[in-house]
Amino acid sequence: MSGTADLRRRIDQALGHAPADLVIKGARTLDVITGALLDGDVAVCGDRIVGTCADYSGAVEIDGRGKVVVPGFIDTHVHCESTLVTPAEFDRCVLPRGTTTAICDPHEICNVLGEAGLRYFLDGALGTAMDLRVQLSSCVPATELETAGARLDAADLARHRGHPKVIGLAEFMNFPGVLAKDEAVLEKLAAFQDGHIDGHSPLLTGKPLNAYLACGIRNCHETTGPEEALEKLRKGMQILIRDGSVSKDVHALAPIISAETSPLLGLCTDDRNPLDIAEEGHLDHLIRSAIRRGAPMAHVYRAATWSAAQGFGLRDRGLVAPGRRADLVLLDDLEACAVSQVISAGRVVGPEIFAGRAAPAPVGLGSVKLDPVAVEDFHAPTSGPTGPVIGVIPGKIITAALTATLPWRDGCRHPDPDQDILKICVFARHGVNRNVGRAFVRGFGFRGGALASSVGHDSHNICVVGDNDADMAAAVNRLIALQGGFVAIRNGQVAGEIALPLAGLMSLQPFEQVADDLRTLRRAVKAMGCPLPEPFIQLAFLPLPVIPHLKITDRGLVDVDRFELIAA
């Protein structure tokens, strides 16, 4: 709480009796509530806005002529690990693009390292220039159909409720467990009934949706169609419209953005890598994409700011108004969301704002606890040539459940590149067991090679796809040597790679270097014939057994609709 001296300073600066600490002069301000463009200066004292719609003088003055001031953007759901860089580098990557608040769920690192991973993010959030908030990861492991590296129960999570960066309980992915009244699931929900609980309910509808919401769950970022969104909105659920590196839902959901719905909307990136951020943007990209698709401009900005803040209980931000946190974005063009300058908690964002930040030491080095693999580990014995195949849907993490007849020799099914069907395997990598899941997938489109990743949502076992066992083995063994990352093997040779040694999820390099490495890797995989824009991220979601319809884990093929393992 501010002391009386701070309040006196605010009053004097708001009345104009003393120069404000910082003033934006000559800009117009977007009122995200009414949609009006307002004339007048914006005055800041410390980290608070103290004046609007009037003339002010300041110790520091920014020339805003020809620009529009909007509230700082709020990413309502993000896994910083999916940017492949540390929280400090995520901060440096997205804050200059106008994202002044991000609400992260560190369940990727928690599924590898447990509380040690959670503490790493809590400590890291204390040092970022942006306001990085942390949700306590609810699904570690996400389900019992896979092998994670750790387990967090209700008591483990409750210990961290009082941390200054914690909002509440992170996305409750295990909606089948909720509906089945699983005791461990209900214990976590019960522990947070007086707080915020994030949701995750793809394609859930009718009475099952009612039951899910009856447990105090507030929102969903997995909504992919207008009818699904409207039912959830009618039932009071906040819809977080997502556009990540794979899941791109803005085009489908932009039509639902209106004056009536925008108070119950938000925008989020979920999983977005630094190359996409460099080439397209972050929340600024989502805003201009929604406007370009016909969504009313003021209501898009409302969803990205005030509505997002309201949905998470952040009452101190989301408006350019006196008393609010001074998170401000100056735009050269409102419709194009062309970011010119950013102010975070009253500080102008530039290189100096990132200097001297305290960052925790890396954790999870050496987390890939898998012995080298052999070609024989990839053999896929079946009772016949015909069986299930996972169907990749570009731009979606939902998959199709297909059936195909493949070459069958020596009691094993084999890939058939002519049908665009490759083998996919998942190797347990946490040292808990030596499980290997084997199946087949359509949609990667390449020949003569393999792709392997230590990023495999959400348990992050090693995933590999390829058209021959030798290249698949080479890819996995290279990942083991790197202690995590992405690897592309073409005809027995490394065609491209990125090392992600921090928990097998994140690089220790600056985000610019990671973006360059991703660019090189993308070219290598495209040269193999893969048509997917983000093949490694697409691969990383194939082991996620809470997203319909057919997935694979280290325990085998999963029919998500029935929530059970099936024969491959």
Coordinates of C-alpha atoms in Angstrom, one line a residue, residues 81 105-122 134-144 148-160 168-170 172 174 182-189 191-192:
E81 CA 8.7 -22.3 -21.6
D105 CA 1.4 -21.4 -16.2
P106 CA 4.8 -23.1 -15.7
H107 CA 3.4 -26.6 -15.9
E108 CA 5.9 -27.6 -18.6
I109 CA 8.8 -27.2 -16.3
C110 CA 6.7 -28.5 -13.3
N111 CA 6.0 -31.8 -15.2
V112 CA 9.8 -32.2 -15.4
L113 CA 11.1 -30.8 -12.1
G114 CA 8.1 -30.5 -9.8
E115 CA 8.3 -27.8 -7.1
A116 CA 11.9 -26.9 -8.1
G117 CA 10.5 -25.8 -11.5
L118 CA 7.7 -23.9 -9.9
R119 CA 10.1 -22.1 -7.6
Y120 CA 12.3 -21.2 -10.6
F121 CA 9.4 -19.4 -12.2
L122 CA 8.2 -17.7 -9.0
V134 CA 2.2 -17.2 -12.1
Q135 CA -0.6 -19.7 -11.9
L136 CA 0.0 -22.8 -9.8
S137 CA 0.2 -25.8 -12.1
S138 CA -2.8 -28.0 -11.5
C139 CA -2.1 -31.0 -13.7
V140 CA 1.3 -32.5 -12.8
P141 CA 1.0 -35.0 -14.3
A142 CA -1.7 -34.0 -16.7
T143 CA -3.2 -37.5 -16.6
E144 CA -2.3 -41.0 -15.5
A148 CA 5.8 -37.3 -15.9
G149 CA 9.0 -36.4 -14.1
A150 CA 7.2 -35.1 -11.0
R151 CA 3.9 -34.9 -9.1
L152 CA 2.3 -31.9 -7.4
D153 CA -0.7 -32.5 -5.1
A154 CA -3.1 -30.0 -3.5
A155 CA -0.8 -29.5 -0.5
D156 CA 2.2 -28.8 -2.7
L157 CA 0.3 -26.1 -4.5
A158 CA -1.3 -24.6 -1.5
R159 CA 2.1 -23.8 0.0
H160 CA 2.7 -21.2 -2.7
G168 CA -4.6 -18.9 -8.5
L169 CA -4.8 -22.4 -9.9
A170 CA -3.6 -22.9 -13.5
F172 CA -7.5 -27.5 -15.2
N174 CA -8.0 -33.0 -16.7
D182 CA -11.4 -38.2 -9.1
E183 CA -10.5 -37.6 -5.5
A184 CA -7.1 -36.0 -6.2
V185 CA -8.6 -33.7 -8.8
L186 CA -11.4 -32.6 -6.4
E187 CA -8.9 -31.9 -3.6
K188 CA -7.1 -29.4 -5.8
L189 CA -10.3 -27.7 -6.9
A191 CA -8.4 -26.0 -2.1
F192 CA -8.9 -23.0 -4.5

